Tab-separated table of C-alpha atoms in Angstrom:
chain	number	residue	atom	x	y	z
A	171	MET	CA	83.996	83.534	102.510
A	172	SER	CA	87.375	82.049	103.150
A	173	VAL	CA	90.302	84.329	103.935
A	174	ARG	CA	94.019	83.565	103.763
A	175	ILE	CA	96.291	85.038	106.404
A	176	LEU	CA	100.062	84.734	106.217
A	177	ALA	CA	101.802	84.597	109.600
A	178	LEU	CA	105.434	85.704	109.904
A	179	VAL	CA	107.429	85.176	113.095
A	180	GLY	CA	110.329	87.490	113.897
A	181	SER	CA	112.188	84.937	116.009
A	182	LEU	CA	114.195	82.025	114.635
A	183	ARG	CA	114.662	80.312	118.010
A	184	ALA	CA	113.216	76.785	118.147
A	185	GLY	CA	111.382	77.467	121.420
A	186	SER	CA	110.282	80.971	120.470
A	187	HIS	CA	107.296	82.202	122.422
A	188	ASN	CA	106.259	84.291	119.411
A	189	ARG	CA	106.286	81.163	117.272
A	190	GLN	CA	104.126	79.522	119.920
A	191	LEU	CA	101.742	82.493	119.717
A	192	ALA	CA	101.600	82.030	115.930
A	193	GLU	CA	100.918	78.307	116.396
A	194	THR	CA	98.123	79.278	118.792
A	195	ALA	CA	96.619	81.573	116.160
A	196	VAL	CA	96.721	78.774	113.590
A	197	LYS	CA	95.094	76.372	116.060
A	198	LEU	CA	92.357	78.803	117.138
A	199	ALA	CA	91.533	80.311	113.740
A	200	PRO	CA	87.792	80.457	113.119
A	201	GLU	CA	86.142	78.549	110.326
A	202	GLY	CA	86.748	80.370	107.071
A	203	ALA	CA	90.153	81.698	108.130
A	204	ASP	CA	93.215	79.849	106.895
A	205	ILE	CA	96.390	80.973	108.683
A	206	ALA	CA	99.618	79.771	107.083
A	207	LEU	CA	102.756	79.988	109.224
A	208	HIS	CA	105.565	80.866	106.820
A	209	GLU	CA	108.761	78.891	107.190
A	210	GLY	CA	112.110	79.916	105.787
A	211	LEU	CA	112.772	83.479	106.922
A	212	ALA	CA	116.248	82.357	108.051
A	213	GLU	CA	117.136	81.399	104.469
A	214	ILE	CA	116.346	84.800	102.980
A	215	PRO	CA	119.515	86.838	102.371
A	216	PHE	CA	119.620	90.402	103.582
A	217	TYR	CA	117.854	92.656	101.125
A	218	ASN	CA	120.169	93.925	98.419
A	219	GLU	CA	118.988	95.518	95.182
A	220	ASP	CA	121.892	93.852	93.371
A	221	ILE	CA	120.320	90.418	93.922
A	222	ASP	CA	116.697	91.555	93.579
A	223	VAL	CA	116.728	91.122	89.830
A	224	GLU	CA	113.785	89.669	87.927
A	225	GLY	CA	114.511	86.072	87.074
A	226	SER	CA	117.212	85.629	89.691
A	227	VAL	CA	115.579	86.604	93.007
A	228	PRO	CA	116.804	84.207	95.715
A	229	ALA	CA	114.371	81.285	96.023
A	230	ALA	CA	113.510	81.919	99.694
A	231	ALA	CA	112.697	85.575	98.971
A	232	ALA	CA	110.609	84.627	95.935
A	233	GLN	CA	108.674	82.084	98.022
A	234	LEU	CA	107.972	84.724	100.665
A	235	ARG	CA	106.721	87.153	98.029
A	236	GLU	CA	104.493	84.480	96.466
A	237	ALA	CA	103.028	83.543	99.855
A	238	ALA	CA	102.337	87.189	100.705
A	239	ALA	CA	100.838	87.882	97.277
A	240	ALA	CA	98.461	84.933	97.710
A	241	ALA	CA	97.374	86.077	101.187
A	242	ASP	CA	94.511	88.422	101.964
A	243	ALA	CA	96.362	89.781	105.018
A	244	LEU	CA	99.490	89.320	107.114
A	245	LEU	CA	99.787	88.672	110.830
A	246	LEU	CA	103.238	89.469	112.214
A	247	PHE	CA	104.500	88.098	115.532
A	248	THR	CA	107.494	89.986	116.860
A	249	PRO	CA	109.715	89.757	119.902
A	250	GLU	CA	111.716	92.786	120.933
A	251	TYR	CA	115.487	92.733	120.405
A	252	ASN	CA	117.327	95.615	122.053
A	253	GLY	CA	114.219	97.753	122.024
A	254	THR	CA	113.349	97.266	118.386
A	255	ILE	CA	112.276	94.881	115.612
A	256	PRO	CA	114.358	91.734	114.960
A	257	ALA	CA	116.493	91.849	111.810
A	258	VAL	CA	114.844	88.759	110.316
A	259	LEU	CA	111.406	90.392	110.374
A	260	LYS	CA	112.696	93.727	109.073
A	261	ASN	CA	114.442	91.864	106.257
A	262	ALA	CA	111.197	90.089	105.330
A	263	ILE	CA	109.392	93.434	105.244
A	264	ASP	CA	112.154	94.865	103.034
A	265	TRP	CA	111.811	92.007	100.525
A	266	LEU	CA	108.009	92.339	100.559
A	267	SER	CA	108.230	96.089	99.912
A	268	ARG	CA	109.748	95.674	96.453
A	269	PRO	CA	109.248	96.569	93.730
A	270	PHE	CA	108.619	99.945	95.321
A	271	GLY	CA	104.946	100.841	95.229
A	272	ALA	CA	103.911	97.386	93.994
A	273	GLY	CA	105.347	95.009	96.592
A	274	ALA	CA	103.568	91.869	97.771
A	275	ILE	CA	102.118	93.651	100.822
A	276	SER	CA	101.045	96.789	99.013
A	277	GLY	CA	97.549	97.656	100.238
A	278	LYS	CA	97.162	94.455	102.285
A	279	PRO	CA	95.954	94.608	105.880
A	280	VAL	CA	98.757	93.825	108.340
A	281	VAL	CA	98.351	93.186	112.063
A	282	VAL	CA	101.362	93.186	114.405
A	283	VAL	CA	101.289	91.384	117.766
A	284	GLY	CA	103.764	89.654	120.019
A	285	THR	CA	105.289	88.838	123.337
A	286	ALA	CA	108.574	89.798	124.945
A	287	TYR	CA	110.336	89.436	128.254
A	288	GLY	CA	109.973	93.076	129.286
A	289	GLN	CA	107.099	94.629	131.176
A	290	TYR	CA	105.510	96.090	128.041
A	291	GLY	CA	105.505	92.934	125.935
A	292	GLY	CA	107.511	94.276	123.011
A	293	VAL	CA	105.498	97.420	122.303
A	294	TRP	CA	108.528	99.225	120.858
A	295	ALA	CA	109.248	96.401	118.408
A	296	GLN	CA	105.601	96.233	117.407
A	297	ASP	CA	105.514	99.984	116.813
A	298	GLU	CA	108.682	99.759	114.693
A	299	ALA	CA	107.219	96.855	112.709
A	300	ARG	CA	104.013	98.825	112.070
A	301	LYS	CA	106.081	101.803	110.936
A	302	ALA	CA	108.165	99.681	108.531
A	303	VAL	CA	105.091	97.869	107.164
A	304	GLY	CA	103.276	101.155	106.573
A	305	ILE	CA	106.217	102.652	104.713
A	306	ALA	CA	106.516	99.398	102.742
A	307	GLY	CA	102.954	99.866	101.503
A	308	GLY	CA	101.011	97.594	103.835
A	309	LYS	CA	97.735	98.773	105.322
A	310	VAL	CA	98.534	98.676	109.045
A	311	VAL	CA	95.537	97.729	111.167
A	312	GLU	CA	96.156	100.017	114.124
A	313	ASP	CA	93.199	98.987	116.249
A	314	ILE	CA	94.096	95.291	116.524
A	315	LYS	CA	96.981	94.938	118.970
A	316	LEU	CA	98.302	92.432	121.490
A	317	SER	CA	101.414	92.822	123.639
A	318	ILE	CA	102.062	90.118	126.199
A	319	PRO	CA	104.742	90.982	128.796
A	320	GLY	CA	106.947	88.615	130.792
A	321	SER	CA	107.181	85.916	128.135
A	322	VAL	CA	110.132	84.098	129.701
A	323	THR	CA	108.326	83.510	132.982
A	324	ARG	CA	104.740	83.386	131.715
A	325	PHE	CA	105.487	80.717	129.105
A	326	ALA	CA	108.285	78.881	130.934
A	327	GLU	CA	106.024	75.914	131.671
A	328	THR	CA	102.939	76.734	129.593
A	329	HIS	CA	102.359	76.961	125.850
A	330	PRO	CA	100.349	80.108	125.013
A	331	ALA	CA	97.525	77.904	123.687
A	332	ASP	CA	97.159	76.447	127.188
A	333	ASP	CA	97.040	79.864	128.882
A	334	THR	CA	93.318	80.676	129.005
A	335	GLU	CA	93.792	84.450	128.999
A	336	VAL	CA	96.325	84.422	126.145
A	337	ALA	CA	94.283	81.963	124.085
A	338	ALA	CA	91.268	84.275	124.432
A	339	GLN	CA	93.357	87.305	123.418
A	340	VAL	CA	94.823	85.548	120.364
A	341	THR	CA	91.359	84.325	119.399
A	342	GLU	CA	90.062	87.891	119.596
A	343	VAL	CA	92.914	89.167	117.380
A	344	VAL	CA	92.287	86.505	114.744
A	345	ASN	CA	88.492	86.883	114.883
A	346	ARG	CA	88.748	90.663	114.473
A	347	LEU	CA	91.131	90.315	111.517
A	348	HIS	CA	88.859	87.685	109.976
A	349	ALA	CA	85.827	89.969	110.405
A	350	LEU	CA	87.722	92.882	108.833
A	351	LEU	CA	88.664	90.743	105.824
A	352	ASP	CA	85.138	89.358	105.503
A	353	GLY	CA	83.847	92.933	105.466
A	354	GLU	CA	86.362	93.958	102.796
A	355	GLN	CA	85.507	90.939	100.622
A	356	ALA	CA	81.781	91.600	100.976
A	357	ALA	CA	82.282	95.245	99.954
A	358	ALA	CA	84.327	94.281	96.880
């Protein structure tokens, strides 16, 4: 069975190592797993209930919701900004959490991974993202994790897809998520 995975990247920087990790996941996805890297998080206004009105939701937010609703699962890639989750990723989670109890990620499996400059690879940001996703209604997959430390030096000259160890780790993450989704679809 084919599964659809929506990838969101919490960094807007053109040379983002987390974006490169997401590109690696897309490239290494197994047959039967379609990973779509969502573009446009920078265009989504900060969440505000005054503009989250049926029929007039900002286009970028509506597109994000549609993409998430069409996906079987989400794969979030987050750097760590000042010890926590980047605002752009938190904002995406906020938009996906509404309407409360019936948001686009409600009940969907969500895996959070990433890389950061520090020695722990962004663990705090990943934990915060998991917390926010869980409160937003997503089904956090706690046993699939990947934190890659030292991103600035490790990926200074090498794309993550060309780092044998990282490519194997990303492949394992995607394969495990794919297997989980295959199991859920088979049980349905």
